XYZ file of C-alpha atoms in Angstrom:
664
model
C -1.944 11.198 -10.369
C 1.547 9.872 -9.914
C 1.468 6.243 -8.875
C 4.869 6.646 -7.251
C 3.616 9.354 -4.890
C 0.600 7.257 -3.917
C 2.744 4.225 -3.106
C 5.234 6.406 -1.253
C 2.448 7.842 0.937
C 1.159 4.338 1.809
C 4.608 3.009 2.681
C 5.516 6.092 4.704
C 2.264 6.219 6.676
C 2.467 2.490 7.399
C 6.056 2.977 8.585
C 4.947 5.818 10.859
C 2.124 3.625 12.237
C 4.575 0.785 12.884
C 6.895 3.138 14.759
C 3.998 4.483 16.824
C 1.894 1.372 17.564
C 4.520 -1.391 17.545
C 7.819 0.256 18.475
C 6.241 2.931 20.693
C 8.709 5.368 19.079
C 6.705 8.017 17.162
C 8.915 9.712 14.571
C 6.564 12.521 13.456
C 3.924 14.687 15.071
C 0.214 13.987 14.781
C -0.125 17.064 12.576
C 2.394 15.720 10.052
C 0.724 12.289 10.023
C -2.744 13.840 9.575
C -1.553 16.058 6.725
C -0.069 13.132 4.798
C -3.187 11.064 5.488
C -5.358 13.863 4.065
C -3.261 13.866 0.891
C -3.639 10.083 0.581
C -7.424 10.281 1.038
C -7.627 12.996 -1.606
C -5.781 10.826 -4.140
C -8.029 7.838 -3.394
C -11.175 9.957 -3.674
C -10.117 10.991 -7.191
C -8.871 7.529 -8.204
C -10.897 4.893 -6.287
C -9.965 2.216 -8.826
C -6.374 2.319 -7.555
C -6.991 1.946 -3.817
C -4.470 -0.566 -2.443
C -5.503 -3.200 0.096
C -2.669 -2.174 2.428
C -3.582 1.508 2.401
C -4.074 2.808 5.970
C -7.478 4.125 4.864
C -8.644 0.518 4.472
C -8.302 -0.394 8.136
C -11.884 0.662 8.856
C -14.644 -0.029 6.413
C -17.042 -2.510 4.952
C -20.626 -3.252 5.831
C -21.476 -5.174 9.016
C -21.335 -8.962 8.565
C -24.376 -11.203 8.983
C -22.254 -13.943 10.533
C -18.683 -15.240 10.738
C -17.526 -17.973 8.387
C -15.746 -21.019 9.801
C -12.204 -21.918 8.745
C -10.069 -24.976 9.480
C -6.644 -24.077 10.849
C -3.607 -25.038 8.788
C -2.096 -26.463 11.983
C -4.027 -27.085 15.190
C -3.940 -24.224 17.705
C -3.220 -26.085 20.923
C -3.738 -25.164 24.563
C -0.931 -25.327 27.106
C -0.666 -27.530 30.168
C -0.892 -25.426 33.335
C 1.789 -25.934 35.999
C 1.212 -24.244 39.349
C 4.557 -23.937 41.081
C 7.989 -25.559 41.025
C 6.881 -29.092 41.938
C 4.474 -29.401 38.990
C 7.106 -28.019 36.605
C 9.658 -30.596 37.759
C 7.057 -33.362 37.443
C 6.463 -32.261 33.836
C 10.202 -32.233 33.197
C 10.686 -35.785 34.508
C 7.844 -37.051 32.319
C 9.114 -35.564 29.048
C 12.745 -36.443 29.829
C 11.784 -40.111 29.587
C 10.398 -39.585 26.079
C 13.430 -38.068 24.325
C 17.137 -38.088 25.196
C 17.548 -34.524 23.869
C 15.345 -33.086 26.622
C 18.099 -33.233 29.258
C 20.362 -30.866 27.301
C 17.710 -28.710 25.618
C 17.250 -24.974 26.206
C 13.916 -23.202 26.649
C 12.207 -20.166 25.197
C 10.034 -18.238 27.650
C 7.597 -15.353 27.318
C 4.893 -13.697 29.389
C 1.463 -15.298 29.080
C -1.065 -12.708 27.912
C -4.691 -12.799 29.005
C -6.293 -12.162 25.609
C -7.750 -13.810 22.512
C -5.543 -16.058 20.361
C -5.714 -15.405 16.619
C -3.967 -16.615 13.440
C -3.137 -14.191 10.621
C -2.604 -15.518 7.085
C -0.405 -13.659 4.591
C 0.011 -14.592 0.932
C 2.819 -12.863 -0.911
C 3.164 -10.582 2.090
C -0.460 -9.363 1.982
C -2.979 -10.041 4.779
C -5.666 -12.298 3.311
C -7.318 -13.864 6.353
C -7.587 -13.730 10.139
C -9.002 -16.682 12.125
C -9.819 -16.951 15.836
C -8.602 -19.947 17.809
C -12.098 -21.493 18.091
C -11.840 -25.088 19.281
C -8.241 -25.364 18.069
C -9.214 -27.125 14.854
C -11.743 -24.684 13.401
C -12.044 -20.957 14.102
C -14.040 -17.983 12.853
C -12.878 -15.700 10.046
C -12.620 -12.170 11.493
C -10.481 -10.507 8.827
C -12.437 -7.248 8.609
C -12.226 -6.750 12.353
C -8.527 -7.580 12.521
C -7.722 -5.023 9.828
C -8.836 -2.278 12.231
C -6.032 -3.096 14.712
C -3.235 -0.686 13.866
C -0.432 -2.836 15.295
C -1.197 -5.505 12.677
C 0.546 -4.861 9.328
C -1.708 -5.169 6.287
C 1.444 -5.979 4.319
C 4.514 -7.652 5.801
C 7.749 -5.674 5.953
C 10.643 -6.735 3.742
C 12.000 -10.060 4.973
C 12.954 -13.460 3.590
C 9.559 -14.747 4.781
C 7.473 -11.950 3.250
C 6.921 -14.062 0.120
C 4.831 -17.239 -0.216
C 2.409 -18.226 2.556
C 3.166 -17.064 6.091
C 1.030 -17.532 9.190
C 1.578 -15.337 12.240
C -0.084 -16.292 15.512
C -0.518 -14.065 18.489
C -2.712 -12.702 21.235
C -5.167 -9.830 20.913
C -5.098 -7.816 24.127
C -6.357 -4.558 25.572
C -3.929 -2.651 27.760
C -4.960 -1.889 31.324
C -4.779 1.893 30.885
C -6.879 1.755 27.719
C -9.428 -0.433 29.469
C -9.689 1.913 32.433
C -10.049 4.947 30.154
C -12.815 3.199 28.218
C -14.657 2.357 31.429
C -14.279 5.925 32.653
C -16.072 7.144 29.534
C -18.844 4.617 30.056
C -19.334 5.693 33.665
C -19.619 9.336 32.628
C -22.267 8.440 30.053
C -24.228 6.364 32.578
C -23.316 2.985 31.056
C -22.236 -0.064 33.051
C -18.451 -0.609 33.063
C -16.938 -3.630 31.355
C -15.814 -6.439 33.661
C -12.272 -7.198 32.445
C -9.956 -6.520 29.467
C -9.781 -10.142 28.313
C -13.539 -10.614 27.945
C -13.865 -7.216 26.289
C -11.109 -8.007 23.765
C -12.694 -11.364 22.905
C -16.184 -9.881 22.687
C -14.969 -7.001 20.540
C -13.381 -9.257 17.930
C -16.698 -11.128 17.631
C -18.620 -7.936 16.819
C -20.194 -8.139 13.375
C -19.597 -4.441 12.655
C -15.894 -3.595 12.032
C -16.549 0.064 12.882
C -17.388 -0.949 16.464
C -14.126 -2.885 16.640
C -12.173 0.092 15.326
C -13.508 2.250 18.164
C -11.809 0.070 20.803
C -8.050 0.155 21.476
C -6.909 -3.407 20.762
C -3.337 -4.566 20.197
C -1.755 -7.700 18.731
C 1.271 -9.405 20.315
C 2.836 -12.006 18.000
C 4.213 -15.240 19.475
C 4.668 -17.612 16.533
C 5.434 -17.681 12.809
C 4.606 -20.708 10.648
C 5.909 -21.487 7.182
C 5.163 -24.318 4.770
C 8.749 -25.498 5.208
C 9.403 -26.005 8.970
C 13.167 -25.743 8.316
C 12.633 -22.011 7.669
C 12.196 -21.504 11.416
C 14.217 -24.089 13.406
C 13.804 -22.452 16.846
C 11.185 -20.479 18.734
C 13.748 -17.692 19.147
C 13.904 -17.535 15.331
C 10.107 -17.273 15.204
C 10.088 -14.264 17.528
C 12.907 -12.590 15.620
C 11.086 -13.154 12.331
C 7.839 -11.768 13.757
C 9.584 -8.562 14.790
C 11.284 -8.182 11.407
C 7.979 -8.757 9.618
C 6.494 -5.773 11.438
C 4.833 -7.226 14.547
C 5.110 -6.350 18.212
C 6.820 -9.090 20.237
C 7.154 -8.962 24.008
C 10.329 -7.618 25.558
C 10.115 -10.461 28.109
C 10.660 -13.140 25.445
C 14.100 -14.773 25.770
C 15.986 -18.062 26.014
C 16.842 -19.921 29.253
C 19.509 -22.670 29.382
C 17.791 -25.235 31.656
C 14.651 -26.006 33.666
C 15.995 -24.581 36.940
C 16.692 -21.279 35.198
C 13.143 -21.330 33.837
C 11.740 -21.779 37.361
C 13.956 -19.024 38.766
C 12.875 -16.608 36.036
C 9.168 -17.447 36.473
C 9.384 -16.835 40.214
C 11.178 -13.523 39.675
C 8.738 -12.474 36.946
C 5.779 -12.885 39.293
C 6.942 -9.883 41.313
C 7.121 -7.537 38.327
C 4.276 -8.758 36.106
C 1.799 -6.278 37.579
C 3.962 -3.440 36.238
C 3.374 -4.580 32.647
C 0.821 -2.614 30.586
C -1.257 -5.753 29.924
C -2.676 -8.466 32.180
C -0.593 -11.619 32.453
C -1.282 -14.676 34.591
C 1.911 -16.623 33.991
C 4.866 -17.499 31.757
C 4.778 -19.565 28.555
C 7.628 -22.080 28.388
C 8.598 -24.012 25.227
C 11.592 -26.013 24.129
C 13.529 -23.655 21.890
C 14.231 -26.464 19.412
C 11.001 -26.768 17.371
C 11.995 -30.173 15.975
C 12.220 -31.530 19.534
C 8.871 -29.962 20.349
C 7.315 -31.622 17.286
C 8.797 -35.037 18.148
C 7.276 -34.935 21.618
C 3.834 -34.569 20.037
C 0.498 -33.663 21.586
C -1.494 -35.439 24.270
C -5.170 -34.480 24.312
C -5.100 -30.778 23.492
C -1.729 -30.047 25.145
C 1.686 -30.228 23.411
C 4.139 -32.213 25.527
C 6.972 -29.819 24.708
C 5.460 -26.700 26.292
C 3.599 -25.566 29.392
C 2.345 -22.444 31.146
C 3.800 -21.575 34.535
C 0.681 -20.145 36.227
C 0.552 -17.852 39.235
C -1.931 -17.982 42.089
C -5.279 -16.669 40.965
C -6.675 -13.322 42.034
C -8.209 -13.407 45.485
C -11.173 -11.721 47.142
C -12.876 -11.890 50.541
C -16.520 -12.587 51.357
C -18.738 -13.946 54.151
C -20.099 -17.512 54.176
C -23.876 -17.244 54.546
C -24.634 -20.966 54.534
C -23.331 -24.390 53.545
C -25.640 -26.551 51.453
C -25.146 -30.123 50.304
C -25.375 -31.076 46.649
C -26.150 -34.697 45.712
C -24.486 -35.820 42.491
C -25.865 -38.295 39.982
C -23.919 -41.155 41.573
C -25.083 -40.248 45.069
C -21.962 -38.353 46.175
C -22.725 -35.613 48.714
C -20.700 -32.421 48.221
C -20.866 -29.458 50.652
C -21.076 -26.076 48.912
C -20.390 -22.689 50.526
C -22.888 -19.947 49.708
C -21.682 -16.401 50.181
C -22.361 -12.813 49.289
C -21.579 -12.204 45.576
C -17.952 -11.203 45.047
C -15.886 -10.447 41.933
C -12.886 -12.779 41.487
C -10.652 -12.661 38.398
C -13.207 -10.504 36.631
C -16.365 -12.536 37.220
C -19.002 -12.601 39.948
C -19.224 -15.772 42.052
C -21.437 -16.629 45.005
C -20.698 -20.248 45.835
C -17.735 -22.610 45.987
C -17.321 -26.336 46.474
C -15.892 -27.356 49.858
C -15.304 -30.873 48.488
C -15.926 -32.954 51.618
C -16.257 -32.905 55.408
C -12.509 -33.409 55.944
C -11.732 -30.335 53.842
C -14.186 -28.229 55.862
C -12.567 -29.391 59.087
C -9.026 -28.886 57.798
C -9.746 -25.298 56.763
C -12.089 -24.801 59.735
C -14.786 -23.154 57.612
C -17.813 -22.039 59.607
C -21.053 -20.370 58.630
C -20.535 -16.652 59.272
C -16.779 -16.740 58.607
C -14.971 -14.251 56.409
C -13.095 -16.322 53.829
C -10.603 -15.729 51.017
C -11.922 -16.885 47.636
C -9.736 -17.613 44.636
C -10.202 -19.287 41.271
C -8.351 -22.541 40.706
C -6.926 -22.308 37.198
C -8.766 -18.950 37.031
C -11.983 -20.908 36.441
C -13.402 -22.737 39.475
C -14.095 -20.758 42.676
C -12.433 -22.214 45.768
C -12.193 -21.272 49.433
C -8.507 -20.652 50.098
C -8.509 -19.905 53.825
C -10.504 -18.439 56.701
C -9.669 -15.044 58.189
C -10.268 -16.128 61.770
C -9.599 -12.634 63.114
C -13.000 -11.641 61.674
C -14.875 -14.668 63.077
C -18.055 -13.546 64.886
C -19.229 -15.200 68.100
C -22.273 -16.457 66.198
C -20.134 -18.421 63.695
C -21.572 -21.928 63.379
C -19.613 -25.154 62.900
C -20.805 -27.417 60.083
C -21.810 -30.977 61.040
C -21.886 -33.033 57.831
C -23.865 -35.990 59.185
C -26.407 -33.789 60.966
C -26.886 -31.673 57.837
C -27.358 -34.739 55.640
C -30.178 -35.859 57.939
C -31.706 -32.359 58.002
C -31.435 -31.552 54.301
C -32.271 -35.066 53.030
C -34.499 -36.714 55.674
C -35.698 -39.422 53.261
C -32.220 -40.641 52.315
C -29.554 -42.673 54.062
C -25.854 -41.957 53.664
C -22.641 -43.798 54.341
C -18.960 -42.962 54.192
C -17.025 -45.927 52.765
C -13.858 -46.806 54.613
C -10.838 -45.002 53.241
C -12.945 -42.393 51.383
C -13.550 -38.727 52.183
C -16.937 -38.503 50.458
C -20.329 -39.396 51.904
C -22.597 -41.245 49.479
C -26.186 -42.363 49.455
C -26.543 -46.006 50.502
C -26.483 -48.352 47.541
C -30.213 -48.423 46.952
C -30.552 -44.652 46.773
C -27.422 -44.278 44.662
C -28.680 -46.812 42.134
C -32.060 -45.096 41.984
C -30.398 -41.747 41.247
C -28.218 -43.310 38.564
C -31.185 -45.025 36.920
C -33.121 -41.762 36.867
C -30.142 -39.902 35.415
C -29.540 -42.472 32.678
C -33.221 -42.746 31.773
C -33.366 -38.969 31.461
C -30.151 -38.860 29.394
C -31.519 -41.434 26.929
C -35.054 -39.969 26.808
C -36.671 -38.729 23.639
C -36.233 -35.040 24.529
C -32.570 -35.578 25.405
C -30.302 -37.870 23.341
C -33.211 -40.034 22.145
C -31.326 -43.350 22.351
C -33.596 -46.024 20.908
C -34.391 -49.066 23.124
C -32.647 -47.586 26.188
C -35.797 -47.299 28.279
C -36.362 -47.749 32.014
C -36.227 -51.565 32.020
C -33.009 -51.791 30.018
C -31.477 -49.022 32.120
C -32.361 -50.939 35.291
C -30.811 -54.114 33.885
C -27.551 -52.356 33.026
C -27.255 -50.607 36.398
C -28.223 -53.657 38.468
C -25.647 -55.746 36.616
C -22.924 -53.231 37.481
C -22.154 -52.519 33.815
C -22.942 -48.824 34.201
C -21.670 -46.746 37.121
C -22.269 -43.344 35.549
C -24.034 -42.004 32.471
C -20.909 -42.007 30.303
C -20.383 -45.748 30.899
C -23.027 -46.644 28.301
C -20.439 -45.754 25.647
C -18.126 -48.482 26.961
C -20.691 -51.292 26.633
C -19.963 -54.315 24.408
C -22.390 -56.743 22.796
C -21.025 -59.754 24.678
C -21.718 -58.007 27.999
C -25.359 -57.425 27.056
C -25.979 -60.916 25.701
C -25.019 -62.299 29.117
C -28.043 -60.510 30.635
C -31.513 -62.058 30.621
C -33.159 -59.126 28.811
C -30.894 -59.234 25.748
C -30.560 -61.553 22.801
C -27.892 -61.157 20.148
C -30.006 -58.904 17.918
C -31.327 -56.662 20.702
C -27.809 -56.280 22.122
C -26.487 -55.278 18.712
C -29.336 -52.811 18.190
C -28.721 -51.094 21.540
C -24.973 -50.755 20.975
C -25.690 -49.304 17.512
C -28.250 -46.856 18.928
C -25.817 -45.675 21.598
C -22.927 -45.201 19.171
C -25.130 -43.191 16.808
C -25.375 -40.568 19.547
C -21.681 -39.857 20.045
C -22.039 -36.375 18.499
C -25.440 -35.246 19.747
C -27.078 -31.872 19.243
C -25.759 -29.387 21.807
C -29.150 -28.471 23.305
C -30.134 -32.142 23.648
C -26.870 -32.943 25.426
C -27.250 -29.999 27.827
C -30.783 -31.087 28.648
C -29.651 -34.702 29.003
C -27.120 -33.770 31.683
C -30.038 -33.266 34.036
C -28.952 -29.905 35.428
C -31.427 -28.713 38.024
C -34.017 -26.212 36.663
C -32.790 -26.704 33.066
C -35.655 -27.837 30.852
C -35.523 -28.317 27.096
C -36.226 -24.637 26.335
C -33.566 -23.379 28.743
C -31.146 -25.876 27.177
C -31.978 -24.383 23.781
C -31.378 -20.866 25.107
C -28.015 -21.907 26.557
C -26.982 -23.652 23.334
C -27.962 -20.684 21.201
C -26.121 -18.214 23.430
C -22.873 -20.112 24.093
C -22.826 -22.261 20.885
C -20.512 -24.890 22.441
C -20.313 -26.910 25.661
C -16.774 -25.669 26.316
C -17.961 -22.064 26.382
C -20.930 -22.914 28.597
C -18.701 -24.913 30.956
C -16.449 -21.923 31.656
C -19.214 -19.287 31.734
C -19.578 -17.165 34.858
C -22.733 -16.736 36.900
C -23.131 -13.220 35.435
C -22.810 -14.463 31.845
C -25.475 -17.117 32.394
C -27.788 -14.763 34.276
C -27.502 -12.278 31.381
C -29.456 -14.605 29.068
C -33.039 -13.500 28.602
C -35.365 -15.650 30.700
C -32.694 -17.040 33.055
C -32.836 -15.708 36.601
C -30.590 -15.985 39.625
C -31.826 -19.405 40.770
C -31.359 -21.083 37.384
C -28.029 -19.359 36.694
C -26.795 -20.438 40.120
C -27.805 -24.065 39.481
C -26.057 -24.125 36.085
C -22.836 -22.520 37.318
C -22.779 -24.821 40.337
C -23.264 -27.923 38.160
C -20.214 -27.105 36.046
C -18.124 -26.278 39.123
C -18.776 -29.704 40.679
C -15.730 -31.980 40.736
C -17.948 -34.984 40.014
C -19.599 -33.363 37.015
C -16.321 -32.098 35.595
C -14.942 -35.630 35.861
C -18.033 -36.916 34.028
C -17.545 -34.421 31.176
C -13.863 -35.338 30.963
C -14.874 -38.987 30.673
C -17.325 -38.197 27.876
C -14.575 -36.412 25.978
C -12.088 -39.265 26.502
C -14.678 -41.683 25.097
C -15.133 -39.533 21.994
C -18.594 -38.335 23.011
C -19.103 -34.585 22.658
C -21.943 -32.396 21.375
C -21.636 -30.601 18.065
C -21.119 -26.822 18.370
C -24.274 -24.998 17.373
C -24.345 -23.610 13.864
C -24.861 -19.872 14.129
C -26.946 -17.719 11.809
C -29.583 -20.210 10.534
C -31.962 -19.272 7.728
C -34.751 -18.490 10.231
C -32.533 -16.699 12.746
C -34.618 -14.689 15.220
C -38.042 -15.901 14.032
C -40.620 -17.371 16.453
C -42.968 -20.253 15.607
C -46.061 -21.770 17.236
C -47.746 -24.985 16.051
C -51.410 -25.845 16.555
C -52.996 -29.125 15.515
C -51.332 -32.290 14.178
C -48.629 -32.374 11.495
C -48.570 -35.271 9.033
C -44.905 -35.413 7.984
C -43.290 -34.966 11.394
C -44.082 -34.947 15.073
C -44.341 -31.707 17.037
C -40.986 -32.469 18.715
C -39.307 -33.079 15.352
C -40.745 -29.850 13.977
C -39.560 -27.932 17.040
C -36.043 -29.308 16.674
C -35.861 -28.474 12.961
C -37.131 -24.962 13.677
C -34.456 -24.459 16.338
C -31.760 -25.869 14.051
C -32.479 -22.969 11.688
C -31.845 -20.447 14.453
C -35.527 -19.804 15.254
C -37.435 -20.114 18.535
C -40.228 -22.623 19.117
C -43.014 -21.275 21.344
C -45.864 -23.123 23.024
C -48.309 -20.231 22.957
C -49.062 -17.335 20.637
C -47.783 -13.924 21.738
C -47.331 -10.522 20.163
C -43.726 -11.446 19.331
C -44.729 -14.631 17.421
C -43.864 -14.518 13.695
C -45.583 -17.665 12.380
C -48.516 -19.820 13.462
C -48.377 -23.244 11.773
C -51.857 -24.753 11.484
C -52.024 -28.531 11.193
C -54.974 -30.920 11.064
C -57.631 -30.951 13.795
C -56.450 -27.559 15.008
C -58.522 -25.624 17.508
C -59.599 -22.049 16.888
C -58.049 -20.379 19.952
C -54.511 -19.906 18.676
C -55.747 -18.950 15.182
C -57.973 -16.186 16.590
C -55.116 -14.853 18.706
C -52.790 -14.898 15.684
C -55.332 -12.998 13.605
C -55.716 -10.450 16.405
C -51.954 -9.788 16.425
C -51.651 -9.907 12.590
C -49.317 -12.923 12.802
C -48.543 -14.826 9.600
C -50.568 -18.093 9.459
C -49.094 -20.926 7.387
C -49.809 -24.612 6.773
C -47.494 -27.620 7.025
C -46.423 -27.383 3.375
C -45.239 -23.807 3.817
C -43.419 -24.768 7.027
C -41.519 -27.489 5.154
C -40.538 -24.956 2.495
C -39.177 -22.596 5.153
C -37.278 -25.406 6.864
C -35.703 -26.600 3.629
């Protein structure tokens, strides 16, 4: 075999693929491409020891993975601040202008905002060595095998000054609208349910463990950033886009520079009218200072860089009929009216309720039971009632009386509306009772298990006004506790220590501790195992939650509603600000998929401790023996019932020693 011919075939076929998938300018017919590919495959079949990593034959292959490895990003992958409309953009501009004198004369780089999955590609010496999903911004999942199947991603960078050394290219993985519709058409013909939206499908596809499944779906990569070890290599965002194109990546035609903030606003408003003509879904415009040094100086606040934002457009809308308005009582006693309506798909997900916030908002929008309303998603996440279509109002439409409904729905409670506030709340006694119950539950053994924070100490903290919501316990100081009758110096110190030890609790424990209606410890475990992080659970749709085995409509509705509540979202934001957040669940434990039952008493650990350790390894803890049980653990003083059932189903019976071996 001639090495030169082999290399020439690889380079030529990769060039043809780049012209076809990136430039959309095919230079040869399919027959020519297929003929050259056949020649390449023949050479590799005869000389497998010489197969190059950037050969087009290597895009699909490899055995399915058992799990994805985690990888810490070289530089944090941040999220952008959302600005809805001109006023919010100008408010952003005035804020950052005060931070740096260069802002007033700086230009901007703008691009369409794709609705896809962010990913970072790592190249060493021009060769693709790693692909990492965004994850939480700090740590993502290594999905290299799957990324190699996307034909618009070069396995080797094209000749360029940046092709050598280490280069990171960031971009968005998207599925075009036509490709998505064609895929759904095939599924309909084969009797399968259609996918909901391109974004979720793209994200779900990349997280498939089998690369061959990924290769079967038409994904594309749009580059938006290039990073080098020396930041002086790329002084502007315009340079980054130019470099990405020269390295062999697709960059959006919409990407360009604007001279000032008014020009940015004018372009964003004009772009809204033509964005639906693009082949991919876009919900806004990404705006950055073109000068990357200025952007770096402005820094990051929270998870958002100060020197960039996303100009977002109004969310997709849909109409539905309000069937009823129920009142939800929050943990602090706030009463929030919630509209219940026939299920409707908005922005790709099914919703069937929306917060109406307060009585004034209901009156302002004149929402009545029986009305046809327009639903939209604020920030494309939280369902909201936009307006009422009064032309469809039936004669039977019923006005909502907040005070009358509070008396009807909660006859045992008293409510008041403090002067100057829009929200009705339970009178102080009831509100304090609810808060005490919530905090006691949060600190309980099955939840965060905070030592010494029992009912009496909870009551003392609430009655003293030191705690106004559950998150406030993380603001307590020893000197505050010592001033109370129940605490001495040592007990105050012990409680503060116990609280601070639970700043990074287990995900399932934290979910259970939130006290979501209908969510017991097992449901919390199911949610943690499925979503693996609180952020993913918090943005999950009703359909996603309902799709979990064992969770029905009522429970899914309660969970989705909890995370849509303004009060609860504020509570979670407060937890995060205080540095309190649950650890993402480790996926793929040693006992993944196994099911355990314990009978009798264990000597080295309690039943609850054993259950938690079993779940930490990816297994399921069951209370009763069933045909799907894998192990029955027999402790001391065990009855015979579960053993007989296990023997009947040929289930493996082990003792405590064997359990400890499995757990270790």
